[in-house]
Amino acid sequence: MASGNEPIPIDDDYADASDDSVSNMSIASTIYQYRLENGRRYHAYRDGQYWAPNDQQARASEMISHHAFLLTLNDRLLLAPIQNPKRALDVGCGVGTWTLDFAEAYPNTATVGTDLSPIQPDTLPPNLHFEIDDCCSDWVYPKDHFDYIHIRQLYGSVADWAKFYRECYDHLTPGGYIEQVEVNPVPKSDDGSITPGDPLDECGKLAVRAGIAFGKSLIIEEFMHDEIAQVGFTDVVRIRYKWPIGAWSNDPRLKELGRWILVHWNEGLEGWVLRFFTKHMGWTYEGVKEWNAEMRKVLRDRKYHAYQDVSVVYARKPL
């Protein structure tokens, strides 16, 4: 698989092929209430602080992304060199798939997963529990408590990243690790197939503007390395990958990954943009539906060799 700094090799037969398909695969009672908006379901706790739906369609999209991350990391759940952690925290755990996998892989680690939505499974291993919490509020855990803090796809969720990283720093044990995995929503191409002003280029610009309008950047992937280092973490490592959108690579692993990413876009795109566009950018629901339909056509256009940047950053709190 190509690294994040290398061009993705292109399959010369891609433009003439036709199949990109993959099978789609005690808390206060108010926590369990949801907001219905434009036909989608959203969290009610800290209403409006997060942009993505939490309905079944969104949960299916999250499962696809989990599979894509496993493909990207060669079936590894993490890259940080942790050793026998006593306590671990997964911030913004979503449906809890990664958290559950981690707890099963590290049965001696007391693991906590937090999220705004109560959408995690009920049947859990004894070393795992989930909490409904807002990671942007002051943390209530003891200082120097966790040996490992994991963050994935928290883009568009945090207004003050410096404060957030300071909370992570303060609540890690000396020698403990933070690890963050983020996807950049801006599509790119190495061969010029995305040109200025075309739909995929405009899609990327809309993503940047949506984050600004919402007050929470969607492109944390670009600067999380520097922000983490500025808080005081040491041994900061950034590993970069590329997610092809579609099966256009001639590398077998990237071709398989690209199929899943295309499904991810088709399943997830409406949920990614709907609240941003209607509540923060002045779009109508009908306008979003029309744009989404046009983008689905663009995503099927084989002239594009588009990809997304993906970064993993891990770092250690000094001893």
XYZ file of N, CA, C and O in Angstrom, residues 147-245:
396
model
N -3.672 5.508 30.864
C -2.404 5.172 30.222
C -2.473 5.360 28.708
O -1.431 5.445 28.042
N -3.681 5.403 28.172
C -3.845 5.532 26.717
C -5.159 6.237 26.441
O -6.203 5.878 27.012
N -5.123 7.262 25.592
C -6.323 7.965 25.143
C -6.384 7.876 23.632
O -5.435 8.258 22.935
N -7.504 7.383 23.138
C -7.701 7.175 21.698
C -8.781 8.121 21.185
O -9.819 8.319 21.828
N -8.535 8.721 20.030
C -9.455 9.672 19.400
C -9.519 9.311 17.921
O -8.478 9.145 17.266
N -10.712 9.183 17.376
C -10.824 8.899 15.943
C -12.036 9.616 15.368
O -13.122 9.552 15.915
N -11.821 10.297 14.253
C -12.874 11.013 13.528
C -13.634 11.976 14.443
O -14.857 11.997 14.480
N -12.886 12.812 15.126
C -13.477 13.846 15.975
C -13.498 15.188 15.259
O -13.779 16.216 15.858
N -13.191 15.179 13.968
C -13.212 16.414 13.192
C -14.609 17.034 13.227
O -15.614 16.345 13.220
N -14.647 18.376 13.311
C -15.924 19.070 13.396
C -16.604 18.940 14.740
O -17.793 19.241 14.865
N -15.871 18.502 15.763
C -16.474 18.251 17.073
C -15.932 19.140 18.179
O -16.529 19.212 19.249
N -14.795 19.783 17.942
C -14.098 20.522 18.997
C -13.819 21.939 18.512
O -13.228 22.134 17.447
N -14.235 22.925 19.300
C -13.965 24.315 18.938
C -12.584 24.761 19.397
O -11.913 25.532 18.710
N -12.157 24.272 20.551
C -10.874 24.682 21.133
C -9.994 23.445 21.292
O -10.011 22.768 22.323
N -9.223 23.169 20.265
C -8.394 21.958 20.292
C -7.289 22.062 21.330
O -6.909 21.054 21.941
N -6.743 23.249 21.552
C -5.687 23.391 22.549
C -6.204 22.987 23.928
O -5.519 22.272 24.682
N -7.410 23.432 24.284
C -8.011 23.048 25.561
C -8.239 21.547 25.620
O -7.964 20.895 26.644
N -8.737 20.992 24.529
C -8.998 19.554 24.493
C -7.709 18.753 24.703
O -7.655 17.814 25.501
N -6.650 19.144 23.989
C -5.391 18.419 24.136
C -4.794 18.594 25.527
O -4.125 17.685 26.050
N -5.021 19.760 26.160
C -4.553 19.934 27.532
C -5.284 18.998 28.495
O -4.697 18.466 29.442
N -6.580 18.784 28.244
C -7.319 17.820 29.058
C -6.729 16.418 28.878
O -6.551 15.674 29.857
N -6.432 16.060 27.655
C -5.813 14.755 27.406
C -4.485 14.641 28.143
O -4.200 13.626 28.798
N -3.680 15.680 28.044
C -2.361 15.690 28.682
C -2.492 15.540 30.202
O -1.801 14.717 30.828
N -3.387 16.338 30.789
C -3.532 16.335 32.241
C -4.041 14.997 32.772
O -3.738 14.618 33.912
N -4.814 14.277 31.970
C -5.445 13.059 32.459
C -4.719 11.794 32.027
O -5.178 10.682 32.342
N -3.615 11.930 31.333
C -2.751 10.790 31.037
C -1.713 10.618 32.139
O -1.226 11.596 32.715
N -1.348 9.379 32.417
C -0.242 9.125 33.322
C 1.064 9.537 32.657
O 1.173 9.514 31.421
N 2.081 9.921 33.414
C 3.386 10.161 32.802
C 3.861 8.918 32.046
O 3.813 7.807 32.570
N 4.260 9.104 30.797
C 4.615 7.984 29.936
C 3.458 7.435 29.140
O 3.648 6.568 28.282
N 2.226 7.916 29.413
C 1.058 7.452 28.674
C 0.978 8.062 27.293
O 1.620 9.076 26.993
N 0.172 7.455 26.427
C 0.092 7.855 25.028
C -1.279 8.400 24.652
O -2.320 7.884 25.084
N -1.265 9.429 23.824
C -2.433 9.899 23.087
C -2.288 9.438 21.649
O -1.177 9.412 21.102
N -3.394 9.030 21.041
C -3.373 8.670 19.619
C -4.633 9.210 18.963
O -5.746 8.994 19.470
N -4.450 9.912 17.849
C -5.584 10.487 17.126
C -5.523 10.087 15.669
O -4.464 10.158 15.025
N -6.669 9.678 15.139
C -6.793 9.242 13.747
C -7.859 10.101 13.080
O -8.998 10.146 13.552
N -7.485 10.804 12.018
C -8.434 11.713 11.365
C -8.373 11.590 9.852
O -7.306 11.328 9.269
N -9.529 11.820 9.236
C -9.672 11.851 7.786
C -9.939 13.285 7.359
O -10.729 13.987 7.994
N -9.284 13.724 6.306
C -9.537 15.056 5.766
C -10.680 14.970 4.763
O -10.599 14.180 3.808
N -11.752 15.751 4.920
C -12.894 15.639 4.009
C -12.666 16.268 2.638
O -13.527 16.140 1.758
N -11.536 16.921 2.427
C -11.278 17.598 1.152
C -10.709 16.609 0.138
O -9.608 16.092 0.330
N -11.432 16.311 -0.945
C -10.902 15.393 -1.951
C -9.715 16.006 -2.695
O -9.694 17.208 -2.986
N -8.732 15.174 -3.022
C -7.545 15.595 -3.754
C -7.268 14.626 -4.887
O -7.819 13.524 -4.937
N -6.377 15.036 -5.789
C -5.874 14.115 -6.809
C -4.414 14.440 -7.056
O -3.995 15.595 -6.952
N -3.633 13.432 -7.382
C -2.224 13.637 -7.702
C -1.990 13.859 -9.193
O -0.939 14.354 -9.597
N -2.964 13.464 -10.005
C -2.778 13.517 -11.462
C -3.529 14.665 -12.114
O -3.606 14.736 -13.344
N -4.098 15.567 -11.315
C -4.828 16.697 -11.877
C -6.227 16.376 -12.344
O -6.853 17.201 -13.025
N -6.744 15.191 -12.000
C -8.099 14.854 -12.445
C -9.159 15.671 -11.725
O -10.281 15.814 -12.219
N -8.834 16.207 -10.547
C -9.699 17.204 -9.899
C -9.151 18.569 -10.268
O -8.018 18.912 -9.910
N -9.902 19.337 -11.003
C -9.454 20.644 -11.467
C -10.187 21.747 -10.709
O -11.283 21.530 -10.178
N -9.607 22.937 -10.630
C -10.260 24.041 -9.914
C -11.660 24.313 -10.445
O -11.872 24.433 -11.656
N -12.618 24.360 -9.529
C -13.994 24.684 -9.901
C -14.867 23.506 -10.223
O -16.083 23.678 -10.391
N -14.292 22.314 -10.364
C -15.163 21.182 -10.673
C -15.849 20.686 -9.401
O -15.528 21.142 -8.290
N -16.837 19.782 -9.482
C -17.663 19.448 -8.313
C -16.886 18.929 -7.107
O -17.215 19.272 -5.974
N -15.874 18.106 -7.322
C -15.119 17.598 -6.180
C -14.270 18.694 -5.535
O -14.092 18.719 -4.315
N -13.760 19.605 -6.352
C -13.035 20.744 -5.807
C -13.967 21.613 -4.980
O -13.621 22.053 -3.873
N -15.150 21.876 -5.487
C -16.133 22.684 -4.762
C -16.601 21.970 -3.497
O -16.870 22.616 -2.473
N -16.700 20.653 -3.547
C -17.088 19.878 -2.367
C -16.095 20.114 -1.233
O -16.480 20.314 -0.072
N -14.816 20.098 -1.558
C -13.795 20.349 -0.548
C -13.885 21.744 0.036
O -13.749 21.938 1.249
N -14.130 22.723 -0.832
C -14.260 24.099 -0.341
C -15.481 24.253 0.558
O -15.437 24.977 1.560
N -16.571 23.571 0.210
C -17.768 23.611 1.043
C -17.486 23.014 2.424
O -17.980 23.512 3.443
N -16.703 21.948 2.459
C -16.368 21.325 3.743
C -15.609 22.291 4.648
O -15.888 22.397 5.847
N -14.665 23.004 4.066
C -13.891 23.971 4.852
C -14.804 25.088 5.354
O -14.750 25.472 6.531
N -15.656 25.615 4.468
C -16.561 26.697 4.865
C -17.568 26.222 5.908
O -17.944 26.977 6.808
N -18.033 24.975 5.791
C -18.993 24.440 6.759
C -18.387 24.394 8.154
O -19.040 24.747 9.148
N -17.140 23.977 8.247
C -16.478 23.945 9.545
C -16.339 25.325 10.151
O -16.528 25.519 11.363
N -16.003 26.308 9.305
C -15.885 27.687 9.781
C -17.238 28.205 10.272
O -17.344 28.818 11.335
N -18.296 27.935 9.498
C -19.636 28.392 9.878
C -20.094 27.738 11.180
O -20.769 28.368 12.003
N -19.726 26.498 11.390
C -20.120 25.742 12.573
C -19.267 26.111 13.787
O -19.664 25.907 14.937
N -18.075 26.650 13.519
C -17.156 27.015 14.588
C -16.288 25.883 15.073
O -15.655 25.984 16.127
N -16.237 24.793 14.283
C -15.431 23.628 14.641
C -14.822 23.071 13.358
O -15.541 22.532 12.514
N -13.527 23.197 13.242
C -12.865 22.858 11.987
C -13.039 21.390 11.600
O -12.983 20.494 12.444
N -13.222 21.180 10.294
C -13.285 19.825 9.758
C -11.935 19.329 9.269
O -11.821 18.185 8.830
N -10.907 20.164 9.333
C -9.617 19.769 8.766
C -8.546 19.670 9.846
O -7.386 20.012 9.626
N -8.915 19.144 11.021
C -7.952 18.931 12.094
C -6.840 17.987 11.653
O -5.720 18.034 12.174
N -7.095 17.142 10.676
C -6.059 16.232 10.164
C -4.808 16.985 9.760
O -3.689 16.458 9.898
N -4.960 18.211 9.306
C -3.827 18.963 8.795
C -2.926 19.505 9.887
O -1.720 19.680 9.669
N -3.479 19.813 11.067
C -2.677 20.522 12.063
C -2.648 19.862 13.430
O -2.070 20.413 14.376
N -3.209 18.652 13.578
C -3.238 18.034 14.904
C -1.834 17.689 15.396
O -1.569 17.739 16.615
N -0.924 17.345 14.506
C 0.449 17.039 14.922
C 1.052 18.217 15.686
O 1.605 18.061 16.786
N 0.968 19.411 15.105
C 1.561 20.587 15.734
C 0.833 20.968 17.017
O 1.464 21.354 18.013
N -0.499 20.861 17.021
C -1.276 21.216 18.215
C -0.941 20.283 19.375
O -0.814 20.721 20.521
N -0.795 19.009 19.101
C -0.460 18.040 20.145
C 0.930 18.328 20.705
O 1.163 18.292 21.917
N 1.868 18.645 19.825
C 3.230 18.944 20.277
C 3.270 20.204 21.130
O 4.012 20.272 22.125
N 2.461 21.197 20.775
C 2.491 22.471 21.489
C 2.012 22.354 22.928
O 2.385 23.165 23.780
N 1.205 21.357 23.227
C 0.697 21.164 24.582
C 1.781 20.619 25.506
O 1.693 20.778 26.732
N 2.785 19.981 24.934
C 3.870 19.440 25.742
C 4.158 17.976 25.548
O 5.075 17.425 26.175
N 3.386 17.307 24.680
C 3.671 15.907 24.388
C 5.023 15.783 23.676
O 5.446 16.684 22.939
N 5.671 14.666 23.881
C 6.954 14.403 23.233
C 6.842 13.169 22.339
O 5.813 12.481 22.340
N 7.918 12.907 21.603
C 7.955 11.745 20.691
C 6.720 11.726 19.796
O 6.058 10.690 19.631
N 6.400 12.881 19.211
C 5.199 13.009 18.384
C 5.467 12.413 17.008
O 6.403 12.811 16.308
N 4.653 11.453 16.617
C 4.817 10.739 15.354
C 3.561 10.921 14.515
O 2.438 10.769 15.015
N 3.755 11.268 13.236
C 2.633 11.356 12.291
C 2.862 10.371 11.161
O 3.921 10.386 10.519
N 1.886 9.530 10.911
C 1.933 8.572 9.805
C 0.767 8.886 8.883
O -0.382 8.986 9.329
N 1.065 9.045 7.598
C 0.065 9.505 6.643
C -0.325 8.405 5.669
O 0.504 7.592 5.253
N -1.600 8.401 5.313
C -2.150 7.445 4.358
C -3.035 8.198 3.364
O -3.346 9.379 3.552
N -3.460 7.481 2.333
C -4.423 8.019 1.373
C -5.574 7.033 1.216
O -5.355 5.832 1.097
N -6.790 7.584 1.204
C -7.981 6.788 0.959
C -8.501 7.074 -0.451
O -9.100 8.141 -0.686
N -8.285 6.183 -1.412
C -8.861 6.403 -2.743
C -10.383 6.326 -2.699
O -10.949 5.481 -1.998
N -11.032 7.206 -3.413
C -12.494 7.210 -3.502
C -12.864 6.479 -4.789
O -12.891 7.048 -5.883
